[in-house]
mmCIF file of C-alpha atoms and ligand atoms in Angstrom:
data_model
loop_
_atom_site.group_PDB
_atom_site.id
_atom_site.type_symbol
_atom_site.label_atom_id
_atom_site.label_comp_id
_atom_site.label_asym_id
_atom_site.label_seq_id
_atom_site.Cartn_x
_atom_site.Cartn_y
_atom_site.Cartn_z
ATOM 1 C CA MET A 1099 8.857 -41.751 56.142
ATOM 2 C CA ILE A 1100 6.997 -44.818 54.885
ATOM 3 C CA ILE A 1101 6.119 -47.268 57.631
ATOM 4 C CA ILE A 1102 4.566 -50.462 56.364
ATOM 5 C CA ASP A 1103 1.660 -51.459 58.591
ATOM 6 C CA HIS A 1104 0.381 -54.983 58.113
ATOM 7 C CA SER A 1105 -3.021 -54.076 59.441
ATOM 8 C CA LYS A 1106 -3.416 -51.438 56.670
ATOM 9 C CA VAL A 1107 -4.073 -53.955 53.866
ATOM 10 C CA PRO A 1108 -7.671 -52.591 53.244
ATOM 11 C CA GLU A 1109 -6.587 -49.007 53.389
ATOM 12 C CA TYR A 1110 -3.640 -49.623 50.852
ATOM 13 C CA ALA A 1111 -6.155 -51.690 48.657
ATOM 14 C CA GLU A 1112 -8.617 -48.727 48.716
ATOM 15 C CA THR A 1113 -5.990 -46.175 47.682
ATOM 16 C CA LEU A 1114 -4.543 -48.341 44.962
ATOM 17 C CA ILE A 1115 -8.023 -48.978 43.314
ATOM 18 C CA ASP A 1116 -9.302 -45.425 43.602
ATOM 19 C CA ASN A 1117 -8.473 -43.856 40.136
ATOM 20 C CA THR A 1118 -9.509 -40.340 41.595
ATOM 21 C CA ARG A 1119 -6.223 -40.549 43.694
ATOM 22 C CA ARG A 1120 -2.849 -39.364 42.482
ATOM 23 C CA ILE A 1121 -0.692 -41.847 40.665
ATOM 24 C CA PRO A 1122 2.190 -41.667 43.128
ATOM 25 C CA ASP A 1123 -0.159 -42.395 46.089
ATOM 26 C CA ARG A 1124 -1.585 -45.386 44.202
ATOM 27 C CA VAL A 1125 2.017 -46.642 43.309
ATOM 28 C CA ASN A 1126 3.064 -46.244 46.979
ATOM 29 C CA SER A 1127 0.131 -48.341 48.179
ATOM 30 C CA LEU A 1128 0.836 -50.996 45.478
ATOM 31 C CA PHE A 1129 4.478 -51.343 46.840
ATOM 32 C CA CYS A 1130 3.186 -51.298 50.442
ATOM 33 C CA LEU A 1131 0.970 -54.342 49.676
ATOM 34 C CA ARG A 1132 4.027 -56.065 48.019
ATOM 35 C CA THR A 1133 5.966 -55.500 51.276
ATOM 36 C CA VAL A 1134 3.309 -57.009 53.462
ATOM 37 C CA ALA A 1135 3.135 -59.853 51.011
ATOM 38 C CA SER A 1136 0.149 -61.737 52.722
ATOM 39 C CA ILE A 1137 -2.527 -63.553 50.913
ATOM 40 C CA ASP A 1138 -4.951 -60.750 51.296
ATOM 41 C CA ALA A 1139 -2.365 -58.408 49.883
ATOM 42 C CA ILE A 1140 -2.113 -60.630 46.793
ATOM 43 C CA ASP A 1141 -6.068 -60.684 46.513
ATOM 44 C CA ALA A 1142 -5.844 -56.781 46.812
ATOM 45 C CA LEU A 1143 -3.468 -56.557 43.992
ATOM 46 C CA ILE A 1144 -5.300 -58.928 41.689
ATOM 47 C CA LYS A 1145 -8.493 -57.115 42.341
ATOM 48 C CA ALA A 1146 -6.822 -53.810 41.560
ATOM 49 C CA PHE A 1147 -5.445 -55.137 38.306
ATOM 50 C CA TYR A 1148 -8.867 -56.138 36.990
ATOM 51 C CA ASN A 1149 -10.330 -52.843 38.156
ATOM 52 C CA GLU A 1150 -7.626 -50.763 36.405
ATOM 53 C CA PRO A 1151 -9.035 -49.385 33.193
ATOM 54 C CA LYS A 1152 -6.102 -47.866 31.543
ATOM 55 C CA SER A 1153 -2.857 -47.395 33.584
ATOM 56 C CA ASP A 1154 -0.176 -49.735 32.310
ATOM 57 C CA LEU A 1155 2.180 -48.322 34.895
ATOM 58 C CA LEU A 1156 -0.044 -49.746 37.599
ATOM 59 C CA ARG A 1157 -0.980 -52.884 35.757
ATOM 60 C CA HIS A 1158 2.612 -53.927 34.843
ATOM 61 C CA GLU A 1159 3.912 -53.000 38.348
ATOM 62 C CA ILE A 1160 1.158 -55.236 39.841
ATOM 63 C CA CYS A 1161 2.514 -58.154 37.682
ATOM 64 C CA TYR A 1162 6.013 -57.317 38.727
ATOM 65 C CA CYS A 1163 5.039 -57.238 42.409
ATOM 66 C CA LEU A 1164 3.102 -60.514 42.166
ATOM 67 C CA GLY A 1165 6.305 -62.141 40.697
ATOM 68 C CA GLN A 1166 8.038 -61.040 43.862
ATOM 69 C CA MET A 1167 5.577 -62.585 46.381
ATOM 70 C CA ASP A 1168 6.392 -66.197 45.873
ATOM 71 C CA LYS A 1169 6.668 -66.745 49.684
ATOM 72 C CA SER A 1170 4.790 -70.016 50.121
ATOM 73 C CA PRO A 1171 3.079 -72.668 47.888
ATOM 74 C CA GLU A 1172 -0.339 -71.010 48.770
ATOM 75 C CA HIS A 1173 1.002 -67.681 47.527
ATOM 76 C CA ILE A 1174 2.392 -69.351 44.465
ATOM 77 C CA ALA A 1175 -0.897 -70.999 43.629
ATOM 78 C CA LYS A 1176 -2.865 -67.903 43.891
ATOM 79 C CA ILE A 1177 -0.285 -65.961 41.658
ATOM 80 C CA GLN A 1178 -0.150 -68.716 39.163
ATOM 81 C CA ALA A 1179 -3.932 -68.885 38.819
ATOM 82 C CA PHE A 1180 -3.923 -65.175 38.093
ATOM 83 C CA PHE A 1181 -1.166 -65.333 35.339
ATOM 84 C CA ASP A 1182 -2.754 -68.367 33.780
ATOM 85 C CA LYS A 1183 -5.813 -66.244 33.133
ATOM 86 C CA ILE A 1184 -4.208 -62.988 31.917
ATOM 87 C CA LEU A 1185 -1.715 -64.630 29.785
ATOM 88 C CA LEU A 1186 -4.532 -65.901 27.623
ATOM 89 C CA GLU A 1187 -5.629 -62.388 27.038
ATOM 90 C CA ASP A 1188 -4.671 -59.324 25.092
ATOM 91 C CA TYR A 1189 -3.031 -56.996 27.505
ATOM 92 C CA PRO A 1190 -0.395 -54.440 26.474
ATOM 93 C CA GLN A 1191 3.003 -55.641 25.766
ATOM 94 C CA ILE A 1192 4.595 -54.193 28.943
ATOM 95 C CA VAL A 1193 1.844 -55.864 31.163
ATOM 96 C CA LEU A 1194 2.451 -59.312 29.285
ATOM 97 C CA HIS A 1195 6.170 -58.823 29.656
ATOM 98 C CA GLU A 1196 6.038 -58.587 33.444
ATOM 99 C CA ALA A 1197 3.579 -61.511 33.613
ATOM 100 C CA VAL A 1198 5.930 -63.750 31.707
ATOM 101 C CA GLU A 1199 8.980 -62.713 33.571
ATOM 102 C CA ALA A 1200 7.094 -63.384 36.908
ATOM 103 C CA LEU A 1201 6.539 -66.911 35.655
ATOM 104 C CA GLY A 1202 10.245 -67.535 35.678
ATOM 105 C CA ASN A 1203 10.133 -66.801 39.297
ATOM 106 C CA LEU A 1204 7.343 -69.095 40.185
ATOM 107 C CA ASN A 1205 9.138 -72.092 38.472
ATOM 108 C CA GLN A 1206 5.917 -74.113 37.793
ATOM 109 C CA GLU A 1207 5.590 -77.228 35.469
ATOM 110 C CA ASN A 1208 3.023 -75.596 33.116
ATOM 111 C CA THR A 1209 5.178 -72.407 32.261
ATOM 112 C CA PHE A 1210 6.413 -73.601 28.824
ATOM 113 C CA LYS A 1211 2.960 -74.506 27.838
ATOM 114 C CA LEU A 1212 1.553 -71.083 28.856
ATOM 115 C CA LEU A 1213 4.255 -69.493 26.804
ATOM 116 C CA GLU A 1214 3.437 -71.229 23.480
ATOM 117 C CA ARG A 1215 1.104 -68.597 22.527
ATOM 118 C CA PHE A 1216 4.085 -66.356 22.066
ATOM 119 C CA ASN A 1217 6.138 -68.679 19.991
ATOM 120 C CA GLN A 1218 5.161 -67.001 16.739
ATOM 121 C CA GLU A 1219 6.632 -63.790 17.917
ATOM 122 C CA ARG A 1220 9.957 -63.544 16.194
ATOM 123 C CA ASP A 1221 11.069 -60.327 17.477
ATOM 124 C CA GLY A 1222 10.513 -57.765 20.263
ATOM 125 C CA ILE A 1223 9.830 -57.656 23.956
ATOM 126 C CA LEU A 1224 7.721 -60.538 24.413
ATOM 127 C CA TYR A 1225 9.972 -62.959 22.384
ATOM 128 C CA GLU A 1226 12.870 -61.775 24.317
ATOM 129 C CA THR A 1227 11.165 -62.112 27.558
ATOM 130 C CA CYS A 1228 9.889 -65.664 26.795
ATOM 131 C CA PHE A 1229 13.391 -66.549 25.849
ATOM 132 C CA LEU A 1230 14.851 -65.322 29.031
ATOM 133 C CA THR A 1231 12.048 -66.979 31.047
ATOM 134 C CA LYS A 1232 12.652 -70.331 29.486
ATOM 135 C CA LYS A 1233 16.385 -70.150 29.991
ATOM 136 C CA LEU A 1234 16.059 -69.049 33.649
ATOM 137 C CA ILE A 1235 13.857 -71.986 34.358
ATOM 138 C CA GLU A 1236 16.328 -74.449 32.504
ATOM 139 C CA TRP A 1237 19.110 -72.810 34.303
ATOM 140 C CA LYS A 1238 17.635 -73.400 37.731
ATOM 141 C CA LYS A 1239 16.978 -76.926 37.007
ATOM 142 C CA GLU A 1240 20.405 -77.753 35.456
ATOM 143 C CA THR A 1241 22.290 -75.906 38.436
ATOM 144 C CA GLU A 1242 19.818 -76.885 41.140
ATOM 145 C CA ASN A 1243 19.038 -73.208 41.672
ATOM 146 C CA GLY A 1244 22.730 -72.205 41.163
ATOM 147 C CA LYS A 1245 24.200 -74.695 43.565
ATOM 148 C CA SER A 1246 26.429 -76.455 41.074
ATOM 149 C CA GLU A 1247 27.799 -72.978 40.000
ATOM 150 C CA GLY A 1248 28.478 -72.223 43.729
ATOM 151 C CA LEU A 1249 25.786 -69.445 43.732
ATOM 152 C CA ASN A 1250 23.312 -68.754 46.396
ATOM 153 C CA LEU A 1251 20.627 -66.634 45.015
ATOM 154 C CA SER A 1252 19.279 -65.644 48.258
ATOM 155 C CA LYS A 1253 22.583 -64.062 49.178
ATOM 156 C CA LEU A 1254 22.980 -61.679 46.393
ATOM 157 C CA ARG A 1255 23.412 -57.967 46.915
ATOM 158 C CA CYS A 1256 19.791 -57.215 45.944
ATOM 159 C CA SER A 1257 16.942 -59.485 47.238
ATOM 160 C CA THR A 1258 14.799 -59.064 44.074
ATOM 161 C CA ASN A 1259 13.810 -62.082 41.927
ATOM 162 C CA ASP A 1260 15.607 -61.241 38.718
ATOM 163 C CA PRO A 1261 15.235 -62.622 35.202
ATOM 164 C CA ALA A 1262 18.820 -63.874 35.170
ATOM 165 C CA PRO A 1263 21.437 -64.872 37.647
ATOM 166 C CA PRO A 1264 24.898 -63.217 37.889
ATOM 167 C CA PHE A 1265 28.117 -65.246 37.008
ATOM 168 C CA ASN A 1266 29.944 -66.451 39.937
ATOM 169 C CA TYR A 1267 32.724 -64.000 39.586
ATOM 170 C CA LYS A 1268 34.287 -64.839 42.862
ATOM 171 C CA ARG A 1269 34.742 -68.560 41.726
ATOM 172 C CA ARG A 1270 35.620 -67.574 38.059
ATOM 173 C CA PRO A 1271 37.868 -64.521 38.045
ATOM 174 C CA GLU A 1272 37.390 -63.901 34.311
ATOM 175 C CA TYR A 1273 33.827 -62.644 35.317
ATOM 176 C CA ALA A 1274 35.266 -60.163 37.725
ATOM 177 C CA ASN A 1275 36.827 -58.372 34.690
ATOM 178 C CA ILE A 1276 34.617 -55.310 34.038
ATOM 179 C CA PRO A 1277 35.801 -54.611 30.403
ATOM 180 C CA PHE A 1278 35.050 -58.396 29.645
ATOM 181 C CA LEU A 1279 31.519 -58.153 31.200
ATOM 182 C CA GLN A 1280 30.885 -54.949 29.043
ATOM 183 C CA GLN A 1281 31.948 -56.967 26.083
ATOM 184 C CA ILE A 1282 29.477 -59.648 26.813
ATOM 185 C CA LEU A 1283 26.799 -57.080 27.620
ATOM 186 C CA LEU A 1284 27.200 -55.302 24.222
ATOM 187 C CA ASP A 1285 27.727 -58.221 21.792
ATOM 188 C CA ASN A 1286 24.560 -59.630 20.463
ATOM 189 C CA GLU A 1287 26.219 -62.065 17.941
ATOM 190 C CA LYS A 1288 28.597 -64.011 20.116
ATOM 191 C CA TYR A 1289 26.288 -64.107 23.312
ATOM 192 C CA ASP A 1290 22.719 -64.871 23.689
ATOM 193 C CA LEU A 1291 20.530 -62.579 25.806
ATOM 194 C CA PHE A 1292 20.566 -64.652 28.770
ATOM 195 C CA GLU A 1293 24.346 -64.493 28.862
ATOM 196 C CA ARG A 1294 24.122 -60.650 28.335
ATOM 197 C CA TYR A 1295 21.792 -60.410 31.215
ATOM 198 C CA ARG A 1296 24.084 -62.547 33.320
ATOM 199 C CA ALA A 1297 26.837 -60.066 32.542
ATOM 200 C CA LEU A 1298 24.439 -57.108 33.575
ATOM 201 C CA PHE A 1299 23.596 -58.763 36.857
ATOM 202 C CA THR A 1300 27.371 -59.598 37.541
ATOM 203 C CA LEU A 1301 28.177 -55.955 37.099
ATOM 204 C CA ARG A 1302 25.270 -54.974 39.516
ATOM 205 C CA GLU A 1303 26.867 -57.403 42.077
ATOM 206 C CA ILE A 1304 30.338 -55.907 41.540
ATOM 207 C CA ASN A 1305 28.640 -52.603 42.200
ATOM 208 C CA THR A 1306 31.459 -49.988 41.517
ATOM 209 C CA GLU A 1307 31.221 -46.699 39.599
ATOM 210 C CA GLU A 1308 33.159 -48.436 36.792
ATOM 211 C CA ALA A 1309 30.717 -51.233 36.607
ATOM 212 C CA ALA A 1310 27.823 -48.634 36.494
ATOM 213 C CA ILE A 1311 29.475 -46.843 33.570
ATOM 214 C CA ALA A 1312 30.117 -50.186 31.846
ATOM 215 C CA ILE A 1313 26.229 -50.907 32.258
ATOM 216 C CA CYS A 1314 25.483 -47.274 30.696
ATOM 217 C CA GLN A 1315 27.253 -48.172 27.479
ATOM 218 C CA CYS A 1316 23.925 -50.012 26.489
ATOM 219 C CA MET A 1317 22.280 -46.487 26.303
ATOM 220 C CA THR A 1318 24.708 -44.809 23.913
ATOM 221 C CA PRO A 1319 23.471 -44.008 20.397
ATOM 222 C CA GLU A 1320 26.555 -46.115 19.077
ATOM 223 C CA ASN A 1321 25.339 -49.278 20.752
ATOM 224 C CA SER A 1322 21.445 -48.765 20.350
ATOM 225 C CA LYS A 1323 21.443 -51.304 17.325
ATOM 226 C CA THR A 1324 22.757 -54.152 19.423
ATOM 227 C CA CYS A 1325 20.859 -53.244 22.628
ATOM 228 C CA SER A 1326 17.266 -53.949 22.381
ATOM 229 C CA ASP A 1327 14.362 -51.993 24.244
ATOM 230 C CA LEU A 1328 14.173 -54.954 26.615
ATOM 231 C CA LEU A 1329 17.794 -54.829 27.677
ATOM 232 C CA LYS A 1330 17.822 -51.145 27.962
ATOM 233 C CA HIS A 1331 14.794 -51.070 30.413
ATOM 234 C CA GLU A 1332 16.546 -53.706 32.417
ATOM 235 C CA VAL A 1333 19.674 -51.598 32.530
ATOM 236 C CA ALA A 1334 17.635 -48.667 34.065
ATOM 237 C CA PHE A 1335 16.078 -50.987 36.527
ATOM 238 C CA VAL A 1336 19.490 -52.283 37.630
ATOM 239 C CA LEU A 1337 21.213 -49.046 37.759
ATOM 240 C CA ALA A 1338 18.556 -47.918 40.337
ATOM 241 C CA GLN A 1339 19.583 -50.655 42.648
ATOM 242 C CA MET A 1340 23.189 -49.476 42.616
ATOM 243 C CA GLU A 1341 22.591 -46.776 45.090
ATOM 244 C CA GLU A 1342 26.162 -46.072 46.279
ATOM 245 C CA VAL A 1343 27.730 -45.798 42.831
ATOM 246 C CA PHE A 1344 25.084 -44.821 40.417
ATOM 247 C CA MET A 1345 25.570 -41.063 39.829
ATOM 248 C CA PRO A 1346 27.976 -41.340 36.893
ATOM 249 C CA ALA A 1347 24.874 -42.977 35.072
ATOM 250 C CA VAL A 1348 22.775 -39.704 35.265
ATOM 251 C CA PRO A 1349 23.984 -38.116 31.940
ATOM 252 C CA TYR A 1350 23.409 -41.237 30.031
ATOM 253 C CA LEU A 1351 20.028 -41.761 31.415
ATOM 254 C CA LEU A 1352 19.003 -38.208 30.769
ATOM 255 C CA GLU A 1353 20.109 -38.437 27.079
ATOM 256 C CA CYS A 1354 18.154 -41.616 26.831
ATOM 257 C CA VAL A 1355 14.848 -40.477 28.083
ATOM 258 C CA ARG A 1356 15.131 -37.271 26.033
ATOM 259 C CA ASN A 1357 15.225 -39.107 22.870
ATOM 260 C CA PRO A 1358 11.732 -39.347 21.518
ATOM 261 C CA ALA A 1359 12.659 -42.452 19.593
ATOM 262 C CA GLU A 1360 13.182 -44.527 22.688
ATOM 263 C CA ALA A 1361 10.555 -47.030 23.438
ATOM 264 C CA PRO A 1362 7.942 -46.001 26.192
ATOM 265 C CA ILE A 1363 9.080 -49.254 28.205
ATOM 266 C CA VAL A 1364 12.580 -47.748 28.228
ATOM 267 C CA ARG A 1365 11.773 -44.113 28.977
ATOM 268 C CA HIS A 1366 9.311 -45.342 31.850
ATOM 269 C CA GLU A 1367 12.081 -47.410 33.576
ATOM 270 C CA VAL A 1368 14.732 -44.575 32.984
ATOM 271 C CA LEU A 1369 12.326 -41.831 34.526
ATOM 272 C CA ILE A 1370 11.673 -44.148 37.612
ATOM 273 C CA CYS A 1371 15.487 -44.721 37.867
ATOM 274 C CA LEU A 1372 16.234 -40.846 37.594
ATOM 275 C CA GLY A 1373 13.549 -40.413 40.356
ATOM 276 C CA GLU A 1374 16.005 -42.207 42.708
ATOM 277 C CA MET A 1375 19.160 -40.311 41.579
ATOM 278 C CA ILE A 1376 18.512 -36.728 40.818
ATOM 279 C CA GLU A 1377 17.632 -33.705 43.018
ATOM 280 C CA ASP A 1378 16.343 -31.436 40.420
ATOM 281 C CA LYS A 1379 12.904 -32.401 39.518
ATOM 282 C CA ALA A 1380 12.702 -29.662 36.812
ATOM 283 C CA LEU A 1381 14.623 -31.945 34.610
ATOM 284 C CA LEU A 1382 11.681 -34.423 34.558
ATOM 285 C CA GLU A 1383 8.814 -31.822 34.375
ATOM 286 C CA PRO A 1384 8.770 -31.799 30.492
ATOM 287 C CA PHE A 1385 7.684 -35.541 30.599
ATOM 288 C CA LEU A 1386 4.509 -34.818 32.620
ATOM 289 C CA SER A 1387 2.723 -33.809 29.434
ATOM 290 C CA ASN A 1388 4.020 -36.776 27.407
ATOM 291 C CA GLU A 1389 1.436 -38.246 25.041
ATOM 292 C CA ASP A 1390 2.192 -41.597 26.283
ATOM 293 C CA LEU A 1391 0.540 -42.324 29.539
ATOM 294 C CA ILE A 1392 3.065 -44.675 30.843
ATOM 295 C CA VAL A 1393 5.791 -41.903 30.315
ATOM 296 C CA SER A 1394 3.696 -39.103 31.939
ATOM 297 C CA GLN A 1395 2.710 -41.126 34.806
ATOM 298 C CA SER A 1396 6.281 -42.461 35.260
ATOM 299 C CA ALA A 1397 7.456 -38.926 35.350
ATOM 300 C CA GLU A 1398 4.771 -38.025 37.942
ATOM 301 C CA SER A 1399 5.941 -40.930 40.116
ATOM 302 C CA ALA A 1400 9.638 -40.047 39.792
ATOM 303 C CA ILE A 1401 9.056 -36.354 40.715
ATOM 304 C CA ASN A 1402 7.137 -37.576 43.740
ATOM 305 C CA LEU A 1403 10.157 -39.633 44.644
ATOM 306 C CA ILE A 1404 12.492 -36.701 44.360
ATOM 307 C CA GLU A 1405 10.158 -34.627 46.608
ATOM 308 C CA TYR A 1406 10.063 -37.423 49.112
ATOM 309 C CA ARG A 1407 13.799 -37.846 49.150
ATOM 310 C CA ALA A 1408 14.242 -34.214 49.572
ATOM 311 C CA LYS A 1409 11.747 -34.232 52.632
ATOM 312 C CA CYS A 1410 13.592 -37.153 54.078
ATOM 313 C CA ALA A 1411 17.069 -35.252 53.798
ATOM 314 C CA GLU A 1412 15.595 -32.118 55.362
ATOM 315 C CA GLN A 1413 14.274 -34.071 58.348
ATOM 316 C CA GLU A 1414 17.772 -35.713 58.712
ATOM 317 C CA ALA A 1415 19.481 -32.463 58.524
ATOM 318 C CA LEU A 1416 17.215 -31.150 61.322
ATOM 319 C CA GLY A 1417 18.279 -34.074 63.358
ATOM 320 C CA GLY A 1418 14.964 -36.069 63.033
ATOM 321 C CA ALA A 1419 14.842 -39.651 64.012
ATOM 322 C CA GLY A 1420 16.252 -40.632 60.568
ATOM 323 C CA ALA A 1421 13.954 -41.351 57.982
ATOM 324 C CA SER A 1422 13.650 -44.916 56.364
ATOM 325 C CA LYS A 1423 11.917 -46.094 53.336
ATOM 326 C CA GLU A 1424 11.016 -49.706 52.983
HETATM 327 FE FE1 LIG B 2330 10.466 -55.432 33.151
HETATM 328 FE FE1 LIG B 2331 8.674 -51.069 34.957
#
């Protein structure tokens, strides 16, 4: 049972920064700091980022969490100052990707200027992330944060800050049609990536097994040409949020992560997602020795998650007080 204690920020910070500790413990502390979301929690995350010599799992996750901590103008100013700095430096692509995406949540004036350095990228993860971030900021402005589309972003099924909003499928019934959403999701000629992401988040909101299976089509070998690494990693992230209906996704995810041709960013997100879904940790053990550090550390975290869930289930079966995870 993880209970977040707001007075424990120094303890979480110490664990996160200590590279002699196990990666799963450091990841847990990182997410505890995100949940606390105080100014000193932000300071601790930033300090840990600069201290971390090699784990892109931790560094990109710190950027992701900072992008979720936009609680007040004071928080935003601090987080923005951090991204202003790191976006001028050469961090690995997955780290910069999360930093750029986080900027879309902060909604600050100078974001477009900051992204200029990536303009020459024609392809790949950073190009696509910048495209989405710009589109999201424009969309928020045009629709007054979704108001003109009748969307209340704070009332969605998931409370995360996402790179794109869903379509308002309640107001526009054509977007309640799963085969139509799947068509948008897979078609890279007719629809831009922002629209395809909107279809993905609409399927997440619909939250049925049929919607989960539609999302999984991004991972099949037939669709690998039209679905980019960025889209596939987001697919895994979204599936993990569809707790009640995600089991049919398991075979698709296992096939994807076992494919050595898949990009590390995809395999990383798929492993974390499987950690939320499966019971058999032996399925993930082969990835512990993967040559890519982000893949092996993700496997370690995912296995830890499986063990944690098993422990909670055991306690519950014994009639314990009911485990809860924040
Ligand atoms: Fe991401
Ligand atoms: Fe990630």
